[in-house]
Amino acid sequence: MAVLVTGGAGYIGSHTVAELLEAGEEVVVVDNLTTGHREAVLGGKLYVGDLRDQEFLSRVFDENEIESVVHFAASSLVGESMQHPGNYYSNNVYGTLCLLEQMNRSGVKRIVFSSTAATYGEPEQVPVPETSRTAPTNAYGDTKLAMEAMIRWFDPAHGIKSVSLRYFNAAGAHENGRIGEDHRPETHLIPLILQVPLGQREQVTIYGDDYPTEDGTCIRDYLHVSDLADAHIRALRYLREGGSSDVFNLGSGQGFSVKQMIEAARRVTGHPIPDVTIPRRAGDPAVLIASSDKAQRVLGWKLTRDRLETIVESAWNWHRSHPNGYGD
Ligand code: UFG
């Protein structure tokens, strides 16, 4: 019996595949490699193709005994989603519909879904609990909310049980040094900061220092990608034990500002990392911090890498040994 991981060649997907393999699971990966990397898949069976290709997807389900699905495959750039919303609804929402229909045809009854804090939009309260209002401020977050809703309706209708995991800011890299973060283009703060000590960028850009926070820069909740991967294994276990469909936040419960992140990277790399401040990036909430109490209570999930330096160090190890990502 195998676990199907869609988007298993992506950043969080590949770390979850690694974790599943370590737990002794049989893994089947589906990825169209638009943004994923073949080299990131450390084991299991890789099928290269798109969820919207029904012939392809039914072949994957016919050739393997799939018992659960962990679903990452999606487009995930906020800015791009505002320029090309149609592509996001097609790849994310329609892709998920195709997956759910195939699961239903094949009698697969469990799915763990990779959702996002972007479903909340500008948060009503911080730390953000799962009961907060969901009001995405960008098309990406809206597609994830639509995917969650669709997945939820497949439970009463078809008995497909689901866990949606709303992540805050995934960061860092696997301790084995073989997999890490490689987005093209890169838009995430930590890899961009580390491009300065790597000599690939003169300075890091701070998007606004006039937010209502202590140092004026945005505060985010960064959590190690392996802790995040571990939550998927626990969610799977929860569903296998008969848990009901639910939604969980995943974050560290701690917030760090952009300036604090740059400072941490200076400490870890020993490089001065010059910075320059420009106006705010559209759609960035000032503060996003998760309340993950529910995941801890119900899934038994625990943060094991809670020091900011540990996260930045693991990212630095990866970027230093793979300055061009998987292109090396
Ligand atoms: N930032 C900078 N300079 C940069 C890049 C980022 O100052 O060069 C700032 C951003 O303004 C933000 C913080 O650093 O305040 C973190 O930005 P990221 O782009 O790394 O991450 P986001 O918080 O914008 O996005 C993350 C995920 C998204 C998800 C979102 C949910 O990457 O997929 O959280 O709010 F949608």
PDB file of N, CA, C and O and ligand atoms in Angstrom, residues 76 78 116-118 140 169 187-189 192 205-207 218 220 222 258 281 284 288, ligand 1:
ATOM      1  N   SER A  76       2.143  28.484  -6.375  1.00  0.00           N
ATOM      2  CA  SER A  76       2.124  29.071  -5.027  1.00  0.00           C
ATOM      3  C   SER A  76       2.802  30.431  -4.905  1.00  0.00           C
ATOM      4  O   SER A  76       3.279  30.785  -3.833  1.00  0.00           O
ATOM      5  N   VAL A  78       2.279  34.342  -4.732  1.00  0.00           N
ATOM      6  CA  VAL A  78       1.225  35.317  -4.516  1.00  0.00           C
ATOM      7  C   VAL A  78       1.172  36.336  -5.666  1.00  0.00           C
ATOM      8  O   VAL A  78       0.111  36.578  -6.256  1.00  0.00           O
ATOM      9  N   THR A 116      -2.617  27.024   3.460  1.00  0.00           N
ATOM     10  CA  THR A 116      -1.743  28.171   3.747  1.00  0.00           C
ATOM     11  C   THR A 116      -2.401  29.196   4.665  1.00  0.00           C
ATOM     12  O   THR A 116      -3.636  29.323   4.684  1.00  0.00           O
ATOM     13  N   ALA A 117      -1.555  29.947   5.348  1.00  0.00           N
ATOM     14  CA  ALA A 117      -2.022  31.072   6.151  1.00  0.00           C
ATOM     15  C   ALA A 117      -2.634  32.158   5.271  1.00  0.00           C
ATOM     16  O   ALA A 117      -3.380  33.008   5.759  1.00  0.00           O
ATOM     17  N   ALA A 118      -2.341  32.116   3.964  1.00  0.00           N
ATOM     18  CA  ALA A 118      -2.907  33.108   3.045  1.00  0.00           C
ATOM     19  C   ALA A 118      -4.432  32.976   2.964  1.00  0.00           C
ATOM     20  O   ALA A 118      -5.099  33.876   2.450  1.00  0.00           O
ATOM     21  N   TYR A 140      -4.020  33.520  -5.007  1.00  0.00           N
ATOM     22  CA  TYR A 140      -3.406  32.279  -4.523  1.00  0.00           C
ATOM     23  C   TYR A 140      -4.147  31.762  -3.283  1.00  0.00           C
ATOM     24  O   TYR A 140      -4.577  30.602  -3.227  1.00  0.00           O
ATOM     25  N   ASN A 169       5.194  30.375   7.629  1.00  0.00           N
ATOM     26  CA  ASN A 169       6.333  30.493   6.707  1.00  0.00           C
ATOM     27  C   ASN A 169       7.298  29.317   6.816  1.00  0.00           C
ATOM     28  O   ASN A 169       8.081  29.249   7.762  1.00  0.00           O
ATOM     29  N   THR A 187      11.326  34.252  -4.416  1.00  0.00           N
ATOM     30  CA  THR A 187      10.643  35.434  -3.867  1.00  0.00           C
ATOM     31  C   THR A 187      10.682  35.413  -2.343  1.00  0.00           C
ATOM     32  O   THR A 187      10.235  36.358  -1.705  1.00  0.00           O
ATOM     33  N   HIS A 188      11.172  34.324  -1.740  1.00  0.00           N
ATOM     34  CA  HIS A 188      11.090  34.171  -0.285  1.00  0.00           C
ATOM     35  C   HIS A 188      12.266  34.815   0.427  1.00  0.00           C
ATOM     36  O   HIS A 188      13.397  34.801  -0.067  1.00  0.00           O
ATOM     37  N   LEU A 189      11.958  35.327   1.605  1.00  0.00           N
ATOM     38  CA  LEU A 189      12.925  36.171   2.311  1.00  0.00           C
ATOM     39  C   LEU A 189      14.258  35.482   2.612  1.00  0.00           C
ATOM     40  O   LEU A 189      15.317  36.033   2.288  1.00  0.00           O
ATOM     41  N   LEU A 192      16.589  34.795  -0.294  1.00  0.00           N
ATOM     42  CA  LEU A 192      17.044  36.071  -0.874  1.00  0.00           C
ATOM     43  C   LEU A 192      18.121  36.712   0.001  1.00  0.00           C
ATOM     44  O   LEU A 192      19.107  37.248  -0.504  1.00  0.00           O
ATOM     45  N   THR A 205      16.618  43.482   0.019  1.00  0.00           N
ATOM     46  CA  THR A 205      15.630  44.556  -0.025  1.00  0.00           C
ATOM     47  C   THR A 205      14.588  44.327   1.068  1.00  0.00           C
ATOM     48  O   THR A 205      14.025  43.235   1.154  1.00  0.00           O
ATOM     49  N   ILE A 206      14.364  45.352   1.869  1.00  0.00           N
ATOM     50  CA  ILE A 206      13.316  45.271   2.900  1.00  0.00           C
ATOM     51  C   ILE A 206      12.071  45.953   2.334  1.00  0.00           C
ATOM     52  O   ILE A 206      12.118  47.126   1.952  1.00  0.00           O
ATOM     53  N   TYR A 207      10.966  45.204   2.294  1.00  0.00           N
ATOM     54  CA  TYR A 207       9.725  45.765   1.746  1.00  0.00           C
ATOM     55  C   TYR A 207       8.966  46.532   2.834  1.00  0.00           C
ATOM     56  O   TYR A 207       8.043  46.010   3.432  1.00  0.00           O
ATOM     57  N   CYS A 218       7.762  43.836   8.691  1.00  0.00           N
ATOM     58  CA  CYS A 218       6.734  42.791   8.860  1.00  0.00           C
ATOM     59  C   CYS A 218       7.218  41.652   9.734  1.00  0.00           C
ATOM     60  O   CYS A 218       8.380  41.237   9.650  1.00  0.00           O
ATOM     61  N   ARG A 220       6.731  37.643  10.768  1.00  0.00           N
ATOM     62  CA  ARG A 220       6.234  36.361  10.273  1.00  0.00           C
ATOM     63  C   ARG A 220       6.639  35.246  11.224  1.00  0.00           C
ATOM     64  O   ARG A 220       7.576  35.380  12.014  1.00  0.00           O
ATOM     65  N   TYR A 222       8.178  31.751  11.266  1.00  0.00           N
ATOM     66  CA  TYR A 222       8.987  30.835  10.439  1.00  0.00           C
ATOM     67  C   TYR A 222       9.094  29.486  11.125  1.00  0.00           C
ATOM     68  O   TYR A 222       9.417  29.433  12.318  1.00  0.00           O
ATOM     69  N   VAL A 258      11.432  41.237   9.629  1.00  0.00           N
ATOM     70  CA  VAL A 258      12.375  41.118   8.506  1.00  0.00           C
ATOM     71  C   VAL A 258      13.771  41.520   8.986  1.00  0.00           C
ATOM     72  O   VAL A 258      14.766  40.841   8.685  1.00  0.00           O
ATOM     73  N   ARG A 281       5.441  45.922  -0.088  1.00  0.00           N
ATOM     74  CA  ARG A 281       4.951  45.069  -1.164  1.00  0.00           C
ATOM     75  C   ARG A 281       3.437  44.943  -0.962  1.00  0.00           C
ATOM     76  O   ARG A 281       2.978  44.721   0.159  1.00  0.00           O
ATOM     77  N   ASP A 284       0.908  42.549   1.820  1.00  0.00           N
ATOM     78  CA  ASP A 284       1.595  41.916   2.954  1.00  0.00           C
ATOM     79  C   ASP A 284       0.951  42.338   4.278  1.00  0.00           C
ATOM     80  O   ASP A 284       0.995  43.515   4.632  1.00  0.00           O
ATOM     81  N   LEU A 288       1.912  38.101  11.073  1.00  0.00           N
ATOM     82  CA  LEU A 288       1.253  36.791  10.915  1.00  0.00           C
ATOM     83  C   LEU A 288       1.938  35.807  11.849  1.00  0.00           C
ATOM     84  O   LEU A 288       3.113  35.468  11.649  1.00  0.00           O
TER      85      LEU A 288
HETATM   86  N1  UFG B   1      10.359  40.357   2.337  1.00  0.00           N
HETATM   87  C1  UFG B   1      11.240  41.415   2.242  1.00  0.00           C
HETATM   88  N2  UFG B   1      12.156  41.379   1.231  1.00  0.00           N
HETATM   89  C2  UFG B   1      12.242  40.371   0.331  1.00  0.00           C
HETATM   90  C3  UFG B   1      11.325  39.290   0.438  1.00  0.00           C
HETATM   91  C4  UFG B   1      10.393  39.309   1.463  1.00  0.00           C
HETATM   92  O1  UFG B   1      11.211  42.345   3.033  1.00  0.00           O
HETATM   93  O2  UFG B   1      13.090  40.431  -0.553  1.00  0.00           O
HETATM   94  C5  UFG B   1       9.408  40.357   3.451  1.00  0.00           C
HETATM   95  C6  UFG B   1       7.954  40.272   3.012  1.00  0.00           C
HETATM   96  O3  UFG B   1       7.442  41.551   2.812  1.00  0.00           O
HETATM   97  C7  UFG B   1       7.323  39.546   4.197  1.00  0.00           C
HETATM   98  C8  UFG B   1       8.449  38.657   4.746  1.00  0.00           C
HETATM   99  O4  UFG B   1       9.643  39.187   4.206  1.00  0.00           O
HETATM  100  O5  UFG B   1       6.991  40.465   5.182  1.00  0.00           O
HETATM  101  C9  UFG B   1       8.327  37.221   4.304  1.00  0.00           C
HETATM  102  O6  UFG B   1       8.115  37.190   2.893  1.00  0.00           O
HETATM  103  P1  UFG B   1       8.079  35.836   2.043  1.00  0.00           P
HETATM  104  O7  UFG B   1       7.813  36.221   0.624  1.00  0.00           O
HETATM  105  O8  UFG B   1       9.273  35.022   2.361  1.00  0.00           O
HETATM  106  O9  UFG B   1       6.831  35.064   2.646  1.00  0.00           O
HETATM  107  P2  UFG B   1       5.306  35.535   2.772  1.00  0.00           P
HETATM  108  O10 UFG B   1       5.056  35.746   4.234  1.00  0.00           O
HETATM  109  O11 UFG B   1       4.954  36.647   1.879  1.00  0.00           O
HETATM  110  O12 UFG B   1       4.599  34.284   2.137  1.00  0.00           O
HETATM  111  C10 UFG B   1       4.445  33.076   2.814  1.00  0.00           C
HETATM  112  C11 UFG B   1       4.403  31.943   1.818  1.00  0.00           C
HETATM  113  C12 UFG B   1       3.245  32.095   0.874  1.00  0.00           C
HETATM  114  C13 UFG B   1       1.983  32.255   1.663  1.00  0.00           C
HETATM  115  C14 UFG B   1       2.110  33.339   2.692  1.00  0.00           C
HETATM  116  C15 UFG B   1       0.936  33.351   3.600  1.00  0.00           C
HETATM  117  O13 UFG B   1       5.591  31.899   1.095  1.00  0.00           O
HETATM  118  O14 UFG B   1       3.144  30.972   0.050  1.00  0.00           O
HETATM  119  O15 UFG B   1       3.254  33.135   3.503  1.00  0.00           O
HETATM  120  O16 UFG B   1       0.714  34.624   4.080  1.00  0.00           O
HETATM  121  F1  UFG B   1       0.963  32.569   0.835  1.00  0.00           F
END
